[in-house]
Short mmCIF file of C-alpha atoms in Angstrom, two decimals:
data_model
loop_
_atom_site.label_atom_id
_atom_site.label_comp_id
_atom_site.label_asym_id
_atom_site.label_seq_id
_atom_site.Cartn_x
_atom_site.Cartn_y
_atom_site.Cartn_z
CA MET Q 1 19.73 31.06 6.79
CA ASP Q 2 21.96 30.37 10.17
CA GLY Q 3 21.03 26.48 9.08
CA VAL Q 4 22.68 27.23 5.59
CA ILE Q 5 26.22 29.19 7.22
CA GLY Q 6 26.14 26.23 9.85
CA PHE Q 7 25.57 23.75 7.37
CA LEU Q 8 28.79 25.08 5.91
CA GLN Q 9 30.58 25.19 9.07
CA ASP Q 10 30.14 22.25 10.37
CA LEU Q 11 30.04 20.52 7.02
CA GLY Q 12 33.87 18.67 7.16
CA PRO Q 13 33.32 17.29 11.09
CA ASN Q 14 29.75 15.64 10.05
CA LEU Q 15 31.51 14.59 6.37
CA GLN Q 16 34.11 12.28 9.04
CA LEU Q 17 30.39 11.22 11.38
CA VAL Q 18 29.11 9.98 8.31
CA LEU Q 19 32.90 7.51 7.46
CA ASP Q 20 32.04 6.88 11.17
CA ARG Q 21 28.70 5.17 10.67
CA MET Q 22 29.28 4.06 7.24
CA PRO Q 23 28.03 0.80 8.16
CA LEU Q 24 25.11 1.25 8.94
CA ILE Q 25 24.44 3.51 6.01
CA LEU Q 26 25.45 1.37 3.55
CA ASP Q 27 22.84 -1.57 5.53
CA GLY Q 28 20.38 1.06 5.27
CA LEU Q 29 21.63 2.00 0.71
CA GLN Q 30 21.53 -1.98 1.01
CA VAL Q 31 17.91 -2.52 2.46
CA THR Q 32 16.93 0.89 0.06
CA LEU Q 33 18.24 -0.91 -3.26
CA LEU Q 34 16.66 -4.45 -2.35
CA THR Q 35 13.80 -3.04 -1.68
CA THR Q 36 13.88 -0.89 -5.09
CA VAL Q 37 14.92 -3.62 -6.97
CA LEU Q 38 12.99 -6.69 -5.62
CA GLY Q 39 9.66 -4.46 -6.12
CA ALA Q 40 10.57 -3.02 -9.27
CA LEU Q 41 11.25 -6.38 -10.68
CA LEU Q 42 7.56 -7.72 -8.91
CA ALA Q 43 6.03 -5.06 -10.65
CA LEU Q 44 7.13 -5.87 -14.13
CA VAL Q 45 5.81 -9.18 -13.79
CA ILE Q 46 2.47 -7.95 -12.52
CA ALA Q 47 2.38 -5.15 -15.33
CA PHE Q 48 2.85 -7.60 -17.82
CA VAL Q 49 0.04 -10.42 -16.72
CA PHE Q 50 -1.99 -7.74 -15.97
CA GLY Q 51 -1.83 -5.96 -18.59
CA LEU Q 52 -1.95 -8.72 -21.49
CA ALA Q 53 -5.02 -10.05 -19.24
CA GLN Q 54 -6.37 -6.53 -20.05
CA LEU Q 55 -6.19 -7.35 -23.75
CA SER Q 56 -7.45 -10.85 -23.24
CA LYS Q 57 -10.46 -12.19 -25.61
CA VAL Q 58 -12.46 -13.22 -22.31
CA MET Q 59 -14.59 -11.63 -20.19
CA ILE Q 60 -13.83 -13.24 -17.34
CA VAL Q 61 -9.78 -12.11 -17.54
CA ARG Q 62 -10.05 -8.87 -19.03
CA GLY Q 63 -12.90 -8.30 -15.62
CA VAL Q 64 -10.52 -9.31 -13.24
CA ALA Q 65 -7.34 -7.60 -14.43
CA ARG Q 66 -9.41 -4.61 -14.48
CA VAL Q 67 -10.84 -5.35 -10.80
CA PHE Q 68 -7.10 -5.67 -10.22
CA VAL Q 69 -5.32 -2.76 -11.40
CA GLU Q 70 -8.20 -0.28 -10.48
CA PHE Q 71 -7.72 -1.78 -6.95
CA PHE Q 72 -4.63 -1.28 -6.61
CA ARG Q 73 -4.09 2.24 -8.28
CA GLY Q 74 -6.95 3.35 -6.36
CA THR Q 75 -6.11 2.45 -2.76
CA SER Q 76 -3.35 4.39 -2.43
CA LEU Q 77 0.67 2.69 -1.79
CA VAL Q 78 1.05 4.09 1.44
CA VAL Q 79 -2.10 2.40 2.65
CA GLN Q 80 -2.10 -1.05 1.63
CA LEU Q 81 2.31 -0.77 3.26
CA PHE Q 82 -0.12 -0.48 6.86
CA TRP Q 83 -2.39 -3.22 5.67
CA LEU Q 84 0.52 -5.80 4.45
CA ALA Q 85 1.81 -4.21 7.94
CA PHE Q 86 -1.02 -4.34 11.17
CA VAL Q 87 -3.85 -5.86 9.29
CA LEU Q 88 -3.01 -8.82 7.70
CA PRO Q 89 -1.02 -10.21 10.67
CA GLN Q 90 -4.11 -9.43 12.94
CA LEU Q 91 -6.75 -11.40 10.43
CA PRO Q 92 -7.43 -15.16 12.15
CA TYR Q 93 -6.44 -18.06 11.22
CA PRO Q 94 -5.74 -19.31 8.26
CA LEU Q 95 -5.69 -15.57 6.98
CA GLY Q 96 -3.30 -13.94 9.14
CA PHE Q 97 0.40 -14.15 9.29
CA ARG Q 98 3.26 -11.96 9.90
CA LEU Q 99 5.59 -11.29 6.67
CA GLU Q 100 9.42 -9.74 7.20
CA PRO Q 101 9.29 -6.11 6.97
CA LEU Q 102 10.81 -6.92 3.36
CA LEU Q 103 8.57 -8.40 2.07
CA VAL Q 104 5.71 -6.04 2.68
CA GLY Q 105 8.01 -3.64 1.21
CA VAL Q 106 8.58 -5.08 -1.73
CA LEU Q 107 4.99 -6.64 -2.05
CA ALA Q 108 3.54 -3.03 -1.04
CA LEU Q 109 5.42 -0.72 -3.47
CA GLY Q 110 5.23 -4.50 -6.39
CA LEU Q 111 1.85 -4.48 -5.95
CA ASN Q 112 1.11 -0.95 -6.51
CA TYR Q 113 3.51 0.55 -8.93
CA GLY Q 114 3.08 -2.86 -10.58
CA ALA Q 115 -0.86 -1.60 -11.40
CA TYR Q 116 0.28 1.18 -12.51
CA ALA Q 117 2.43 0.28 -15.29
CA ALA Q 118 -0.01 -2.54 -15.95
CA GLU Q 119 -1.74 0.20 -17.86
CA VAL Q 120 1.61 1.42 -19.40
CA VAL Q 121 1.40 -2.22 -20.55
CA ARG Q 122 -1.65 -2.33 -22.12
CA GLY Q 123 -1.60 1.45 -23.38
CA SER Q 124 2.06 0.44 -25.13
CA ILE Q 125 0.19 -2.46 -26.48
CA GLY Q 126 -2.69 -0.52 -27.56
CA SER Q 127 -0.58 1.98 -29.46
CA VAL Q 128 1.55 -0.64 -31.97
CA PRO Q 129 0.21 -0.34 -35.44
CA LYS Q 130 -2.63 -2.65 -35.86
CA GLY Q 131 -0.70 -2.83 -39.99
CA GLN Q 132 1.85 -5.63 -37.51
CA PHE Q 133 -0.98 -7.47 -35.96
CA GLU Q 134 -2.41 -8.07 -39.85
CA ALA Q 135 1.17 -9.04 -40.75
CA ILE Q 136 1.17 -11.35 -37.56
CA SER Q 137 -1.48 -13.34 -39.72
CA ALA Q 138 -0.27 -12.72 -43.01
CA LEU Q 139 3.07 -14.99 -42.25
CA SER Q 140 0.66 -17.29 -40.05
CA LEU Q 141 2.40 -16.62 -37.47
CA SER Q 142 0.56 -17.99 -33.97
CA PRO Q 143 -0.47 -15.53 -32.11
CA ALA Q 144 1.72 -16.22 -28.95
CA ARG Q 145 5.00 -16.05 -31.81
CA GLY Q 146 3.42 -12.95 -32.90
CA MET Q 147 2.81 -11.50 -29.30
CA PHE Q 148 6.26 -12.46 -28.62
CA ARG Q 149 8.38 -11.41 -31.80
CA VAL Q 150 6.77 -8.95 -33.29
CA VAL Q 151 4.22 -7.32 -30.78
CA ILE Q 152 6.09 -7.36 -27.43
CA PRO Q 153 9.35 -5.86 -29.10
CA GLN Q 154 8.17 -2.57 -30.27
CA ALA Q 155 6.07 -2.09 -27.46
CA TRP Q 156 8.96 -2.90 -24.88
CA ALA Q 157 10.54 0.41 -26.53
CA LEU Q 158 7.61 2.70 -25.98
CA MET Q 159 7.77 1.76 -22.20
CA ILE Q 160 10.39 1.82 -20.93
CA PRO Q 161 9.84 5.65 -20.33
CA SER Q 162 6.84 5.75 -18.43
CA LEU Q 163 8.37 2.41 -16.66
CA SER Q 164 11.32 4.38 -15.94
CA ASN Q 165 9.19 7.60 -14.03
CA LEU Q 166 7.46 4.74 -12.21
CA TRP Q 167 10.80 3.19 -10.70
CA ILE Q 168 11.72 6.52 -10.09
CA GLN Q 169 8.64 6.92 -7.92
CA LEU Q 170 8.88 3.42 -6.25
CA LEU Q 171 12.67 4.42 -5.37
CA LYS Q 172 10.57 7.65 -3.97
CA GLY Q 173 7.52 5.31 -2.48
CA SER Q 174 10.40 3.12 -0.96
CA ALA Q 175 11.53 5.81 1.77
CA ILE Q 176 8.06 5.20 3.51
CA VAL Q 177 9.01 1.46 4.36
CA SER Q 178 10.63 3.06 8.12
CA THR Q 179 7.25 3.31 9.42
CA VAL Q 180 6.80 -0.95 9.26
CA LEU Q 181 10.25 -1.57 10.65
CA LEU Q 182 11.69 -1.76 7.48
CA TYR Q 183 15.41 0.14 8.15
CA ASP Q 184 16.45 1.62 4.84
CA ILE Q 185 18.64 4.39 4.17
CA PHE Q 186 16.27 7.40 4.86
CA PHE Q 187 15.99 5.80 8.25
CA GLN Q 188 19.90 5.48 9.12
CA VAL Q 189 20.91 8.75 7.62
CA GLU Q 190 17.99 10.41 10.02
CA GLN Q 191 19.72 8.68 13.41
CA LEU Q 192 22.55 11.32 12.35
CA ARG Q 193 20.32 14.35 12.41
CA ASP Q 194 21.25 14.66 16.13
CA ARG Q 195 24.70 14.92 16.11
CA THR Q 196 25.27 16.59 12.71
CA GLY Q 197 21.98 18.92 12.39
CA THR Q 198 18.91 18.97 10.31
CA TRP Q 199 20.56 20.42 7.49
CA PHE Q 200 23.25 18.22 6.74
CA ALA Q 201 21.71 14.99 7.47
CA TYR Q 202 18.41 15.74 5.31
CA SER Q 203 20.33 16.97 2.36
CA PHE Q 204 22.17 14.11 2.41
CA ALA Q 205 19.19 11.63 2.35
CA LEU Q 206 17.95 13.70 -0.74
CA LEU Q 207 21.32 13.59 -2.36
CA ALA Q 208 21.32 9.63 -1.86
CA TYR Q 209 17.90 9.53 -3.29
CA TYR Q 210 18.84 11.81 -6.28
CA LEU Q 211 22.13 9.93 -7.15
CA ILE Q 212 20.06 6.33 -7.36
CA ALA Q 213 17.08 8.05 -9.52
CA TRP Q 214 19.83 9.01 -11.85
CA LEU Q 215 21.65 5.41 -11.66
CA ILE Q 216 17.64 4.14 -12.81
CA VAL Q 217 17.26 7.30 -15.43
CA ILE Q 218 20.82 5.95 -16.82
CA LEU Q 219 19.97 2.30 -16.85
CA MET Q 220 16.19 2.61 -18.47
CA ASN Q 221 18.15 5.19 -21.00
CA GLY Q 222 20.59 2.12 -22.02
CA LEU Q 223 17.60 0.28 -22.50
CA GLU Q 224 15.41 1.92 -24.41
CA ILE Q 225 18.49 3.05 -27.25
CA ARG Q 226 18.75 -0.84 -26.80
CA ALA Q 227 15.27 -1.68 -27.56
CA LYS Q 228 14.98 0.79 -30.38
CA HIS Q 229 18.04 0.21 -31.98
CA GLN Q 230 16.98 -3.97 -32.03
CA ILE Q 231 13.47 -2.62 -33.82
CA GLY Q 232 15.65 -0.52 -36.65
CA ARG Q 233 14.67 2.91 -35.33
CA GLY Q 234 17.56 4.13 -33.48
CA PRO Q 235 21.30 4.09 -33.71
CA ALA Q 236 23.54 1.82 -31.41
CA LEU Q 237 24.01 2.24 -28.19
CA ARG Q 238 27.62 2.85 -28.92
CA THR Q 239 26.50 5.79 -30.80
CA ALA Q 240 24.75 7.27 -29.04
CA TRP Q 241 25.93 6.69 -25.46
CA ARG Q 242 25.23 10.59 -24.84
CA SER Q 243 21.48 10.34 -24.51
CA LEU Q 244 22.62 7.61 -21.54
CA PHE Q 245 22.27 10.95 -19.44
CA GLN Q 246 19.28 12.92 -21.05
CA ALA Q 247 16.92 13.72 -18.31
CA PRO Q 248 13.68 12.58 -18.07
CA GLY Q 249 10.99 14.35 -19.11
CA THR Q 250 13.23 16.60 -21.59
CA THR Q 251 12.64 16.02 -25.16
CA PRO Q 252 14.10 12.72 -26.22
CA SER Q 253 16.55 12.57 -28.74
CA GLY Q 254 14.11 10.36 -30.92
CA GLY Q 255 12.62 13.40 -32.28
CA ARG Q 256 8.81 14.56 -32.74
CA THR Q 257 7.88 11.12 -33.97
CA ALA Q 258 8.82 9.30 -30.67
CA ARG Q 259 7.45 12.46 -28.22
CA VAL Q 260 4.08 11.90 -29.92
CA VAL Q 261 4.00 8.44 -30.01
CA ARG Q 262 5.25 8.12 -25.87
CA ASP Q 263 2.78 10.89 -25.01
CA ARG Q 264 -0.15 8.82 -26.29
CA SER Q 265 0.55 5.83 -24.53
CA VAL Q 266 0.94 7.69 -21.31
CA ALA Q 267 -2.41 9.36 -21.76
CA ALA Q 268 -3.44 6.29 -22.03
CA SER Q 269 -1.63 5.22 -19.00
CA GLY Q 270 -3.01 8.27 -16.71
CA THR Q 271 0.46 7.38 -14.93
CA PRO Q 272 1.46 9.75 -12.37
CA MET Q 273 5.00 11.41 -13.62
CA GLY Q 274 3.92 9.86 -16.87
CA GLY Q 275 4.86 13.50 -18.48
CA GLY Q 276 2.72 15.70 -20.75
CA LEU Q 277 0.53 15.02 -23.63
CA ALA Q 278 1.88 16.38 -26.82
CA MET S 1 -18.37 -6.32 20.70
CA THR S 2 -17.81 -8.97 19.02
CA PRO S 3 -14.87 -11.56 19.40
CA GLN S 4 -11.88 -10.22 18.52
CA ASN S 5 -10.81 -13.18 17.19
CA SER S 6 -13.57 -12.29 14.13
CA TRP S 7 -11.57 -11.14 11.14
CA TRP S 8 -14.47 -8.04 10.95
CA SER S 9 -16.39 -6.08 13.44
CA TRP S 10 -19.07 -3.96 12.43
CA ASP S 11 -19.20 -2.01 16.22
CA HIS S 12 -15.00 -1.38 15.06
CA ALA S 13 -15.96 -0.27 11.34
CA PHE S 14 -19.40 2.00 12.54
CA ALA S 15 -17.15 3.18 15.97
CA VAL S 16 -14.46 4.80 13.47
CA LEU S 17 -15.90 5.52 10.05
CA PRO S 18 -17.21 9.05 11.48
CA ASP S 19 -13.83 9.84 12.12
CA LEU S 20 -12.45 8.83 9.11
CA LEU S 21 -15.54 10.98 6.77
CA PHE S 22 -15.05 13.68 9.16
CA GLU S 23 -11.94 14.13 10.51
CA GLY S 24 -9.56 12.60 8.69
CA PHE S 25 -11.13 12.84 4.97
CA LYS S 26 -11.57 16.28 5.41
CA ILE S 27 -8.01 17.39 5.87
CA THR S 28 -7.14 14.77 3.29
CA LEU S 29 -9.28 16.42 1.32
CA VAL S 30 -8.56 20.49 2.05
CA ALA S 31 -4.98 19.14 1.43
CA THR S 32 -5.39 17.66 -1.93
CA VAL S 33 -7.09 20.84 -2.94
CA LEU S 34 -4.45 23.73 -1.89
CA GLY S 35 -1.99 21.63 -2.63
CA THR S 36 -3.37 21.03 -6.39
CA LEU S 37 -4.49 24.90 -6.75
CA ILE S 38 -0.31 25.32 -5.47
CA ALA S 39 0.65 23.22 -8.03
CA LEU S 40 -1.14 24.75 -10.85
CA VAL S 41 0.06 28.17 -10.35
CA LEU S 42 3.87 27.20 -9.57
CA GLY S 43 3.74 24.84 -12.46
CA LEU S 44 2.43 26.99 -14.94
CA VAL S 45 4.59 29.88 -13.71
CA VAL S 46 8.09 26.89 -13.61
CA ALA S 47 6.87 25.86 -17.29
CA ILE S 48 6.65 29.86 -18.64
CA ILE S 49 10.58 30.58 -16.59
CA ARG S 50 11.87 26.95 -18.33
CA ARG S 51 10.70 28.04 -21.54
CA SER S 52 12.05 32.48 -21.78
CA ALA S 53 14.18 32.71 -18.62
CA PRO S 54 17.91 33.44 -20.56
CA ARG S 55 19.46 30.10 -19.87
CA ILE S 56 22.23 31.02 -17.06
CA ILE S 57 18.65 31.28 -15.18
CA SER S 58 17.15 28.56 -16.52
CA THR S 59 19.58 26.00 -16.84
CA PRO S 60 20.30 26.02 -12.92
CA PHE S 61 16.06 26.90 -12.19
CA THR S 62 15.57 23.12 -14.00
CA TRP S 63 18.01 21.10 -11.94
CA VAL S 64 16.28 22.55 -9.10
CA VAL S 65 13.26 21.27 -10.17
CA GLU S 66 14.91 18.26 -11.20
CA PHE S 67 16.04 17.42 -8.33
CA ILE S 68 12.51 18.56 -6.53
CA ARG S 69 11.27 15.58 -8.63
CA MET S 70 13.90 12.82 -8.72
CA THR S 71 13.67 12.78 -4.56
CA PRO S 72 11.50 11.31 -2.51
CA LEU S 73 8.33 13.73 -0.94
CA VAL S 74 8.67 11.81 2.42
CA VAL S 75 12.23 12.90 3.07
CA GLN S 76 10.73 16.52 1.35
CA LEU S 77 8.38 16.76 3.95
CA VAL S 78 10.32 15.64 7.30
CA PHE S 79 13.01 18.10 6.31
CA ALA S 80 10.29 21.30 5.89
CA ASN S 81 8.49 20.19 8.88
CA LEU S 82 11.91 20.32 11.44
CA VAL S 83 13.26 23.24 9.65
CA LEU S 84 10.53 25.19 8.96
CA SER S 85 8.26 24.42 12.74
CA PRO S 86 9.94 26.66 14.92
CA TYR S 87 8.19 29.67 11.86
CA VAL S 88 5.13 27.94 10.83
CA ASP S 89 2.35 26.91 13.60
CA SER S 90 0.37 23.83 11.70
CA SER S 91 2.21 21.21 10.33
CA LEU S 92 -0.51 21.11 7.61
CA SER S 93 0.10 23.85 5.92
CA ILE S 94 3.67 22.89 6.27
CA GLY S 95 2.48 19.71 4.41
CA ILE S 96 0.66 21.32 1.79
CA TRP S 97 2.98 23.72 0.20
CA VAL S 98 5.65 20.38 0.27
CA LEU S 99 2.89 18.63 -1.45
CA GLY S 100 2.90 21.40 -3.87
CA ILE S 101 5.83 22.31 -4.74
CA HIS S 102 6.20 18.45 -5.15
CA TYR S 103 3.43 18.34 -7.53
CA THR S 104 4.23 21.41 -9.24
CA THR S 105 7.61 19.90 -10.85
CA TYR S 106 5.34 17.49 -12.26
CA MET S 107 2.90 19.94 -13.98
CA ALA S 108 5.15 22.12 -15.31
CA GLU S 109 5.96 19.12 -17.41
CA VAL S 110 2.46 19.28 -18.38
CA TYR S 111 2.43 22.76 -19.27
CA ARG S 112 5.79 22.11 -21.11
CA ALA S 113 4.56 19.95 -23.42
CA GLY S 114 1.15 21.83 -23.62
CA ILE S 115 3.09 25.19 -24.56
CA ASP S 116 5.17 22.63 -26.59
CA SER S 117 2.31 21.56 -28.78
CA VAL S 118 1.41 25.13 -29.67
CA PRO S 119 1.96 25.67 -33.54
CA LYS S 120 4.69 27.72 -34.15
CA GLY S 121 2.69 29.95 -36.07
CA GLN S 122 1.04 31.11 -33.25
CA TRP S 123 4.19 33.04 -32.02
CA GLU S 124 4.69 34.37 -35.08
CA ALA S 125 1.97 35.75 -36.33
CA ALA S 126 1.99 37.20 -32.38
CA THR S 127 4.75 38.98 -32.96
CA ALA S 128 3.29 40.18 -36.91
CA LEU S 129 0.57 41.72 -34.89
CA SER S 130 3.52 42.94 -32.28
CA LEU S 131 1.60 42.14 -29.32
CA PRO S 132 3.89 42.44 -25.95
CA ARG S 133 5.49 39.23 -24.69
CA MET S 134 2.96 39.25 -22.05
CA ARG S 135 -0.13 39.29 -23.92
CA THR S 136 1.61 37.39 -25.90
CA TRP S 137 1.30 34.42 -23.18
CA ARG S 138 -1.58 35.41 -21.76
CA ALA S 139 -4.15 35.87 -24.47
CA VAL S 140 -2.55 33.57 -27.45
CA VAL S 141 -0.09 30.54 -26.04
CA VAL S 142 -1.47 29.96 -22.57
CA PRO S 143 -5.43 29.24 -23.15
CA GLN S 144 -4.51 26.72 -26.33
CA ALA S 145 -1.43 25.27 -24.41
CA ILE S 146 -4.34 25.02 -21.07
CA ARG S 147 -7.13 22.91 -23.09
CA ASN S 148 -4.57 19.93 -23.68
CA THR S 149 -3.15 19.73 -20.75
CA VAL S 150 -6.59 19.41 -18.46
CA PRO S 151 -6.52 15.53 -18.42
CA ALA S 152 -3.32 15.36 -17.39
CA LEU S 153 -3.22 17.74 -14.87
CA GLY S 154 -6.01 15.72 -13.26
CA ASN S 155 -4.43 13.15 -12.93
CA TYR S 156 -2.10 14.26 -10.92
CA ALA S 157 -4.43 16.00 -8.90
CA ILE S 158 -5.49 12.04 -8.12
CA SER S 159 -2.17 10.96 -7.70
CA MET S 160 -1.38 13.96 -5.15
CA PHE S 161 -4.99 12.85 -3.34
CA LYS S 162 -3.49 9.25 -3.65
CA GLU S 163 -0.16 10.75 -1.75
CA THR S 164 -1.68 12.49 0.93
CA PRO S 165 -1.04 9.64 3.57
CA PHE S 166 2.67 10.21 2.99
CA LEU S 167 1.43 13.50 5.34
CA PHE S 168 1.11 10.81 7.98
CA VAL S 169 5.62 11.44 8.42
CA ILE S 170 4.74 15.05 10.21
CA TYR S 171 1.78 13.83 12.09
CA VAL S 172 -0.68 15.75 10.00
CA PRO S 173 -4.15 13.91 10.69
CA GLU S 174 -4.57 13.17 7.39
CA LEU S 175 -7.09 9.97 6.53
CA LEU S 176 -4.61 7.69 7.11
CA ASN S 177 -3.46 8.87 10.42
CA VAL S 178 -6.83 8.78 11.88
CA ALA S 179 -7.26 4.73 10.64
CA GLN S 180 -3.93 4.39 12.15
CA ASN S 181 -4.40 6.44 15.58
CA TYR S 182 -8.17 4.00 16.10
CA GLY S 183 -5.43 1.00 15.67
CA SER S 184 -3.26 1.88 17.95
CA THR S 185 -5.42 2.56 20.47
CA TYR S 186 -8.00 -0.12 20.30
CA PHE S 187 -4.90 -2.94 18.89
CA ARG S 188 -7.13 -3.59 15.54
CA TYR S 189 -6.21 -2.38 12.66
CA THR S 190 -8.48 -3.57 10.22
CA GLU S 191 -11.53 -2.07 9.91
CA ALA S 192 -10.30 0.88 10.17
CA ILE S 193 -7.34 0.64 7.71
CA THR S 194 -8.93 -1.78 5.69
CA LEU S 195 -12.08 1.74 5.42
CA ALA S 196 -9.33 3.88 4.83
CA GLY S 197 -8.38 2.29 1.69
CA LEU S 198 -11.61 1.25 0.09
CA ILE S 199 -12.70 5.42 0.86
CA PHE S 200 -9.29 6.09 -1.01
CA LEU S 201 -10.41 3.74 -3.63
CA ALA S 202 -14.28 5.47 -3.42
CA ALA S 203 -13.19 8.54 -4.03
CA SER S 204 -10.46 8.48 -6.94
CA TYR S 205 -11.73 6.20 -9.19
CA PRO S 206 -15.03 7.53 -10.23
CA THR S 207 -12.76 11.12 -10.50
CA SER S 208 -10.30 8.83 -12.65
CA LEU S 209 -13.46 7.58 -15.11
CA LEU S 210 -14.15 11.40 -15.51
CA ILE S 211 -10.86 11.91 -16.64
CA ARG S 212 -10.85 9.61 -18.99
CA ARG S 213 -13.90 10.66 -20.48
CA LEU S 214 -12.79 14.21 -20.54
CA GLU S 215 -9.37 13.20 -22.18
CA LYS S 216 -11.53 11.14 -25.53
CA LYS S 217 -13.83 14.54 -25.04
CA LEU S 218 -10.55 16.49 -25.27
CA ALA S 219 -8.55 13.70 -27.87
#
């Protein structure tokens, strides 16, 4: 309890201290944003490559993709991070090399969450109605054209909520990177602790992550509204801007049908934070 | 011992394996099981409160739940450990509670979807039979809601298992911590950390196959 009272008493001086340390905190923020954005981009590329490869007609391609996805889902993010940071440099020539801490963070986050996201991509493409595929051949579109112009735009609208959740997971996972000497915002705020006390420093850190997570939510909600609008399943962003601020996991504006479809793709993927099933 | 520059040494592998399995893995498993139990129980409680409490309670409650869900487990772990360590002896039990409460917020969502999927007619029937509210939840809604949620809850249990290495930050000697200790003692990380990863894979992959099968069966 004295923690809470002390927290309120020292709020003013502590905020002043934050201002004094702002350059360092901003450095940390930059590192966190950089790992989170680059990690997510890598994850997205991996997700599409290995998600689509799992749907390939060639068995070898499918098999390799499955092994890759199961391996990176199964071996735990922190282990992968430590492996890249500690084991990789110890491997003998020509295998061993030391990566920049930033690269270690981005690679571990991208590989791990990319594997989860690959399942989302696979699940969403699997839940595009069969008739759409039939329509592609009926219109004699080439398979590639059909994939990129018909299937993926629809699957994209389905996968955004799950990808949004995964991106927040990735952001949260990035808080571990200071263990491999990448000085992110959590590390920089932790340095405040001996001056400000535990309550202030950690509340500040939690709040910072919460705000970044909301930026991701708003961005992804915007993408979802746009994607739905483009395939004619929802209002334009201009009229539906209120749903930008919809918390993840709450019933989306799309109503019942959207929920069911979303849950089906999530249930198939078994991602963390994927929401429930109907 | 084999020369340091060979990329894999069985001597190191066999030296570290017993510690990994009988110390690290044991603690990892204990944390997962107890954390999951906490999340299973509290998740249901949270879902029911959010559904049935008056707005003035359920709205701020929802904010708190969302805040916990959208902030990093690592920060929560370190925070809780610093605040509670004067009162609680073991950082393992602090870790288990933080893990459990963090996953409570996920599992509550799963239960919520499960509760939503119980047909409205069931509630109406309970009202028509003038069942007390407690009994409606206990005997009508929850049993039907839970059936559909089992696979998703199982998936979260697995993902909690894979997040136990985060306990590293509060010095809980779980699997990865044991591996890391071995690595820094002998300055030889390859075997210890690789084996730790393989143990995670060996435990989580079969479990996730099991859950996928259960999912098909229930669907």
